[in-house]
């Protein structure tokens, strides 16, 4: 847990969120300000600030995040019509919360 990190506080249930998926390593919850009819965030419970901070050891976790995203898309009924999985990264990438997340 990184003190002051919004998404770490959601992981620790310090701040409430509409959780749609959870396992040992990953948490997914609906975006508070949805930009699409289905807009969910998938995050590692471990604090990593962005894709740019990851190392080769994080590859399995990154793969799992994508798989969870695709499972949620199926669960929410958008898999057939299609969707985007996006990781805004850094200032010019439009990242506002510095805890790695997939939209
Ligand atoms: P970014 O801009 O970093 O790629 O995405 C951050 C996302 O987090 C935004 O889409 C924003 O709406 C969402 N967000 C910010 N604060 C909260 C919050 O307290 N709860 C939830 N569920 N989403 C949040
Ligand atoms: Zn964090």
XYZ file of N, CA, C and O and ligand atoms in Angstrom:
437
model
N 0.859 -1.205 0.000
C 0.000 0.000 0.000
C 0.882 1.237 0.000
O 1.784 1.381 0.818
N 0.647 2.124 -0.957
C 1.370 3.383 -1.015
C 0.471 4.470 -0.430
O -0.621 4.720 -0.937
N 0.938 5.071 0.654
C 0.128 6.061 1.358
C -0.265 7.188 0.414
O 0.554 7.681 -0.344
N -1.537 7.548 0.461
C -1.996 8.659 -0.358
C -2.396 8.255 -1.758
O -2.930 9.082 -2.491
N -2.148 6.993 -2.145
C -2.558 6.564 -3.489
C -4.036 6.176 -3.461
O -4.452 5.301 -2.700
N -4.814 6.839 -4.307
C -6.267 6.614 -4.347
C -6.615 5.144 -4.579
O -7.463 4.569 -3.881
N -5.959 4.508 -5.557
C -6.339 3.132 -5.881
C -5.846 2.156 -4.813
O -6.504 1.142 -4.555
N -4.711 2.439 -4.151
C -4.320 1.616 -3.000
C -5.383 1.716 -1.910
O -5.687 0.721 -1.235
N -5.965 2.868 -1.756
C -7.010 3.048 -0.733
C -8.294 2.315 -1.112
O -9.039 1.866 -0.243
N -8.545 2.179 -2.407
C -9.685 1.359 -2.845
C -9.377 -0.115 -2.591
O -10.237 -0.866 -2.115
N -8.129 -0.545 -2.855
C -7.736 -1.941 -2.595
C -7.928 -2.271 -1.118
O -8.447 -3.336 -0.770
N -7.546 -1.346 -0.227
C -7.648 -1.616 1.212
C -9.053 -1.339 1.752
O -9.294 -1.448 2.955
N -9.973 -0.986 0.860
C -11.384 -0.711 1.203
C -11.531 0.509 2.115
O -12.530 0.666 2.814
N -10.520 1.346 2.081
C -10.536 2.619 2.775
C -11.528 3.557 2.079
O -12.182 4.386 2.707
N -11.594 3.426 0.756
C -12.525 4.187 -0.082
C -13.404 3.169 -0.788
O -12.894 2.177 -1.321
N -14.722 3.379 -0.773
C -15.621 2.404 -1.402
C -15.555 2.449 -2.934
O -15.244 3.491 -3.520
N -15.836 1.319 -3.545
C -15.910 1.242 -5.009
C -16.867 0.111 -5.363
O -17.102 -0.795 -4.555
N -17.424 0.188 -6.573
C -18.324 -0.860 -7.067
C -17.454 -1.967 -7.659
O -17.145 -1.983 -8.860
N -17.044 -2.902 -6.792
C -16.118 -3.970 -7.193
C -16.859 -5.002 -8.042
O -17.938 -5.459 -7.675
N -16.270 -5.346 -9.185
C -16.890 -6.341 -10.062
C -16.067 -7.622 -10.143
O -16.569 -8.655 -10.608
N -14.806 -7.572 -9.707
C -13.952 -8.768 -9.752
C -12.838 -8.603 -8.734
O -12.305 -7.506 -8.560
N -12.468 -9.713 -8.103
C -11.329 -9.678 -7.183
C -10.685 -11.052 -7.114
O -11.369 -12.073 -7.052
N -9.357 -11.078 -7.126
C -8.627 -12.293 -6.768
C -7.428 -11.870 -5.927
O -7.380 -10.723 -5.466
N -6.478 -12.762 -5.717
C -5.356 -12.443 -4.822
C -4.548 -11.243 -5.286
O -4.042 -10.463 -4.485
N -4.433 -11.096 -6.604
C -3.532 -10.080 -7.167
C -4.234 -8.896 -7.805
O -3.598 -7.862 -8.021
N -5.497 -9.064 -8.141
C -6.184 -8.099 -9.016
C -7.525 -7.667 -8.426
O -8.227 -8.468 -7.799
N -7.848 -6.384 -8.652
C -9.163 -5.852 -8.273
C -9.726 -5.111 -9.483
O -8.977 -4.421 -10.191
N -11.020 -5.248 -9.723
C -11.672 -4.491 -10.795
C -12.919 -3.832 -10.237
O -13.656 -4.439 -9.455
N -13.129 -2.582 -10.645
C -14.287 -1.827 -10.145
C -14.721 -0.837 -11.213
O -13.922 -0.421 -12.072
N -15.979 -0.456 -11.158
C -16.512 0.454 -12.169
C -15.947 1.855 -11.975
O -15.779 2.319 -10.837
N -15.659 2.512 -13.104
C -15.137 3.878 -13.076
C -16.211 4.815 -12.515
O -17.387 4.716 -12.850
N -15.788 5.739 -11.652
C -16.723 6.653 -10.996
C -17.299 7.676 -11.985
O -18.378 8.232 -11.743
N -16.619 7.876 -13.100
C -17.041 8.868 -14.098
C -16.997 8.217 -15.479
O -16.134 8.511 -16.303
N -17.960 7.286 -15.715
C -17.873 6.443 -16.916
C -17.906 7.240 -18.218
O -18.703 8.154 -18.363
N -17.033 6.863 -19.134
C -16.965 7.499 -20.459
C -17.606 6.607 -21.521
O -17.527 6.917 -22.705
N -18.220 5.524 -21.091
C -18.878 4.579 -22.001
C -19.925 3.835 -21.170
O -19.853 3.846 -19.936
N -20.902 3.205 -21.819
C -21.927 2.467 -21.061
C -21.313 1.434 -20.110
O -21.827 1.219 -19.018
N -20.243 0.800 -20.523
C -19.481 -0.090 -19.640
C -18.085 0.509 -19.509
O -17.380 0.682 -20.508
N -17.697 0.874 -18.281
C -16.372 1.470 -18.057
C -15.861 0.980 -16.706
O -16.261 1.479 -15.650
N -14.991 -0.008 -16.765
C -14.466 -0.662 -15.571
C -12.948 -0.485 -15.541
O -12.313 -0.416 -16.599
N -12.392 -0.383 -14.353
C -10.945 -0.281 -14.176
C -10.433 -1.595 -13.601
O -11.057 -2.152 -12.682
N -9.336 -2.097 -14.149
C -8.714 -3.346 -13.671
C -7.317 -2.986 -13.184
O -6.511 -2.438 -13.944
N -7.041 -3.270 -11.908
C -5.765 -2.837 -11.320
C -5.075 -3.989 -10.586
O -5.743 -4.892 -10.067
N -3.741 -3.943 -10.531
C -3.042 -4.864 -9.638
C -3.199 -4.363 -8.203
O -3.220 -3.151 -7.962
N -3.341 -5.266 -7.249
C -3.424 -4.833 -5.838
C -2.097 -4.236 -5.386
O -2.068 -3.299 -4.589
N -1.027 -4.785 -5.923
C 0.306 -4.244 -5.650
C 0.450 -2.888 -6.334
O 0.077 -2.739 -7.496
N 1.013 -1.917 -5.631
C 1.191 -0.593 -6.238
C 2.309 -0.592 -7.268
O 3.472 -0.797 -6.939
N 1.923 -0.359 -8.521
C 2.880 -0.080 -9.602
C 2.359 1.219 -10.198
O 1.154 1.331 -10.451
N 3.234 2.206 -10.419
C 2.657 3.503 -10.807
C 2.156 3.547 -12.243
O 1.187 4.242 -12.529
N 2.780 2.807 -13.138
C 2.286 2.807 -14.528
C 2.934 1.663 -15.291
O 3.853 0.998 -14.791
N 2.496 1.472 -16.517
C 3.110 0.479 -17.408
C 4.610 0.748 -17.520
O 5.424 -0.181 -17.605
N 4.965 2.039 -17.507
C 6.372 2.429 -17.685
C 7.261 1.930 -16.551
O 8.477 1.833 -16.719
N 6.663 1.639 -15.402
C 7.436 1.204 -14.227
C 7.611 -0.304 -14.170
O 8.270 -0.805 -13.258
N 6.997 -1.037 -15.087
C 7.004 -2.493 -14.963
C 8.330 -3.088 -15.432
O 9.085 -2.469 -16.177
N 8.592 -4.303 -14.956
C 9.817 -5.036 -15.302
C 9.398 -6.384 -15.909
O 8.217 -6.747 -15.854
N 10.341 -7.129 -16.452
C 9.991 -8.441 -17.015
C 9.266 -9.341 -16.010
O 8.401 -10.133 -16.394
N 9.569 -9.191 -14.730
C 8.908 -10.024 -13.705
C 7.402 -9.728 -13.619
O 6.643 -10.541 -13.099
N 6.990 -8.564 -14.083
C 5.575 -8.191 -14.014
C 4.763 -8.752 -15.183
O 3.537 -8.590 -15.213
N 5.441 -9.399 -16.134
C 4.752 -9.852 -17.350
C 3.550 -10.763 -17.054
O 2.468 -10.558 -17.627
N 3.666 -11.754 -16.150
C 2.487 -12.588 -15.876
C 1.313 -11.780 -15.309
O 0.161 -11.996 -15.696
N 1.618 -10.846 -14.427
C 0.577 -9.992 -13.847
C -0.098 -9.152 -14.939
O -1.333 -9.042 -14.978
N 0.700 -8.584 -15.832
C 0.137 -7.778 -16.924
C -0.755 -8.639 -17.809
O -1.832 -8.200 -18.230
N -0.331 -9.854 -18.057
C -1.155 -10.773 -18.840
C -2.468 -11.068 -18.150
O -3.533 -11.087 -18.783
N -2.416 -11.263 -16.836
C -3.631 -11.539 -16.069
C -4.591 -10.346 -16.094
O -5.806 -10.531 -16.160
N -4.029 -9.126 -16.007
C -4.888 -7.933 -16.050
C -5.696 -7.911 -17.352
O -6.892 -7.617 -17.353
N -5.033 -8.243 -18.459
C -5.720 -8.250 -19.758
C -6.780 -9.340 -19.794
O -7.907 -9.130 -20.245
N -6.430 -10.505 -19.251
C -7.402 -11.608 -19.256
C -8.614 -11.275 -18.387
O -9.746 -11.578 -18.746
N -8.391 -10.655 -17.236
C -9.512 -10.247 -16.377
C -10.372 -9.213 -17.113
O -11.601 -9.277 -17.088
N -9.706 -8.273 -17.802
C -10.466 -7.288 -18.588
C -11.361 -7.952 -19.616
O -12.532 -7.588 -19.767
N -10.845 -8.956 -20.286
C -11.651 -9.620 -21.319
C -12.779 -10.436 -20.684
O -13.883 -10.521 -21.231
N -12.529 -11.006 -19.504
C -13.580 -11.753 -18.796
C -14.708 -10.819 -18.353
O -15.897 -11.140 -18.485
N -14.339 -9.643 -17.846
C -15.349 -8.668 -17.418
C -16.175 -8.214 -18.624
O -17.393 -8.060 -18.534
N -15.504 -8.018 -19.763
C -16.227 -7.631 -20.984
C -17.275 -8.695 -21.336
O -18.412 -8.369 -21.702
N -16.902 -9.960 -21.191
C -17.877 -11.038 -21.434
C -19.001 -10.956 -20.418
O -20.178 -10.997 -20.771
N -18.631 -10.824 -19.124
C -19.643 -10.783 -18.057
C -20.613 -9.618 -18.258
O -21.790 -9.722 -17.932
N -20.115 -8.502 -18.758
C -20.955 -7.310 -18.909
C -21.630 -7.243 -20.275
O -22.319 -6.275 -20.585
N -21.402 -8.282 -21.094
C -22.156 -8.419 -22.334
C -21.679 -7.568 -23.501
O -22.446 -7.337 -24.441
N -20.424 -7.108 -23.453
C -19.933 -6.289 -24.565
C -18.877 -7.007 -25.411
O -18.338 -6.427 -26.364
N -18.596 -8.251 -25.064
C -17.511 -8.949 -25.766
C -17.808 -9.103 -27.259
O -16.926 -8.964 -28.098
N -19.075 -9.375 -27.583
C -19.407 -9.619 -28.996
C -19.392 -8.340 -29.803
O -18.940 -8.333 -30.950
N -19.871 -7.251 -29.206
C -19.921 -5.991 -29.967
C -18.561 -5.299 -29.973
O -18.258 -4.538 -30.890
N -17.754 -5.543 -28.941
C -16.389 -5.029 -28.931
C -16.150 -3.951 -27.902
O -17.081 -3.332 -27.378
N -14.887 -3.746 -27.616
C -14.496 -2.825 -26.542
C -13.020 -2.479 -26.691
O -12.304 -3.080 -27.499
N -12.559 -1.513 -25.892
C -11.138 -1.160 -25.855
C -10.591 -1.469 -24.469
O -11.270 -1.252 -23.472
N -9.353 -1.937 -24.421
C -8.607 -2.034 -23.161
C -7.478 -1.020 -23.272
O -6.639 -1.128 -24.166
N -7.463 -0.026 -22.361
C -6.547 1.107 -22.492
C -5.760 1.300 -21.201
O -6.320 1.216 -20.106
N -4.461 1.563 -21.330
C -3.636 1.926 -20.174
C -3.003 3.290 -20.461
O -1.940 3.367 -21.105
N -3.670 4.361 -20.047
C -3.075 5.688 -20.171
C -1.795 5.700 -19.345
O -1.781 5.222 -18.210
N -0.726 6.234 -19.917
C 0.576 6.144 -19.251
C 1.289 7.493 -19.271
O 1.565 8.041 -20.340
N 1.526 8.009 -18.064
C 2.286 9.249 -17.934
C 1.460 10.487 -18.265
O 0.293 10.404 -18.639
N 2.109 11.622 -18.098
C 1.430 12.918 -18.236
C 0.862 13.108 -19.638
O -0.322 13.399 -19.808
N 1.689 12.907 -20.644
C 1.207 13.117 -22.009
C 0.277 11.999 -22.456
O -0.427 12.143 -23.460
N 0.270 10.899 -21.718
C -0.644 9.802 -22.018
C -1.986 9.951 -21.331
O -2.848 9.081 -21.456
N -2.165 11.044 -20.599
C -3.455 11.310 -19.965
C -3.707 10.535 -18.691
O -4.853 10.395 -18.252
N -2.637 10.021 -18.059
C -2.820 9.268 -16.813
C -3.009 10.240 -15.652
O -2.152 11.093 -15.404
N -4.135 10.113 -14.945
C -4.391 11.014 -13.814
C -4.211 10.322 -12.471
O -3.924 10.974 -11.474
N -4.368 8.998 -12.416
C -4.150 8.252 -11.169
C -2.883 7.415 -11.356
O -2.819 6.559 -12.242
N -1.893 7.665 -10.510
C -0.577 7.042 -10.706
C -0.481 5.684 -10.018
O 0.429 5.419 -9.219
N -1.449 4.834 -10.313
C -1.456 3.420 -9.929
C -1.928 2.706 -11.185
O -3.037 2.976 -11.669
N -1.073 1.832 -11.717
C -1.358 1.184 -12.992
C -2.800 0.684 -13.059
O -3.281 0.032 -12.131
N -3.466 0.977 -14.158
C -4.832 0.479 -14.350
C -5.148 0.342 -15.828
O -4.668 1.108 -16.644
N -5.967 -0.646 -16.133
C -6.545 -0.773 -17.467
C -7.964 -0.258 -17.403
O -8.701 -0.559 -16.465
N -8.346 0.541 -18.422
C -9.758 0.931 -18.583
C -10.390 -0.125 -19.470
O -9.843 -0.451 -20.520
P -6.554 7.793 -15.875
O -6.945 9.173 -16.278
O -5.488 7.812 -14.803
O -6.215 6.880 -17.018
O -7.857 7.140 -15.255
C -8.249 7.323 -13.930
C -9.710 6.936 -13.861
O -10.047 6.786 -12.502
C -10.654 7.999 -14.434
O -11.423 7.433 -15.493
C -11.510 8.404 -13.245
O -12.863 8.642 -13.590
C -11.364 7.223 -12.318
N -11.487 7.563 -10.902
C -10.922 8.643 -10.273
N -11.227 8.610 -8.973
C -12.014 7.510 -8.774
C -12.637 6.954 -7.608
O -12.549 7.449 -6.479
N -13.354 5.806 -7.792
C -13.485 5.221 -9.017
N -14.218 4.106 -9.072
N -12.894 5.713 -10.126
C -12.171 6.851 -9.992
Zn -1.396 2.590 -5.442
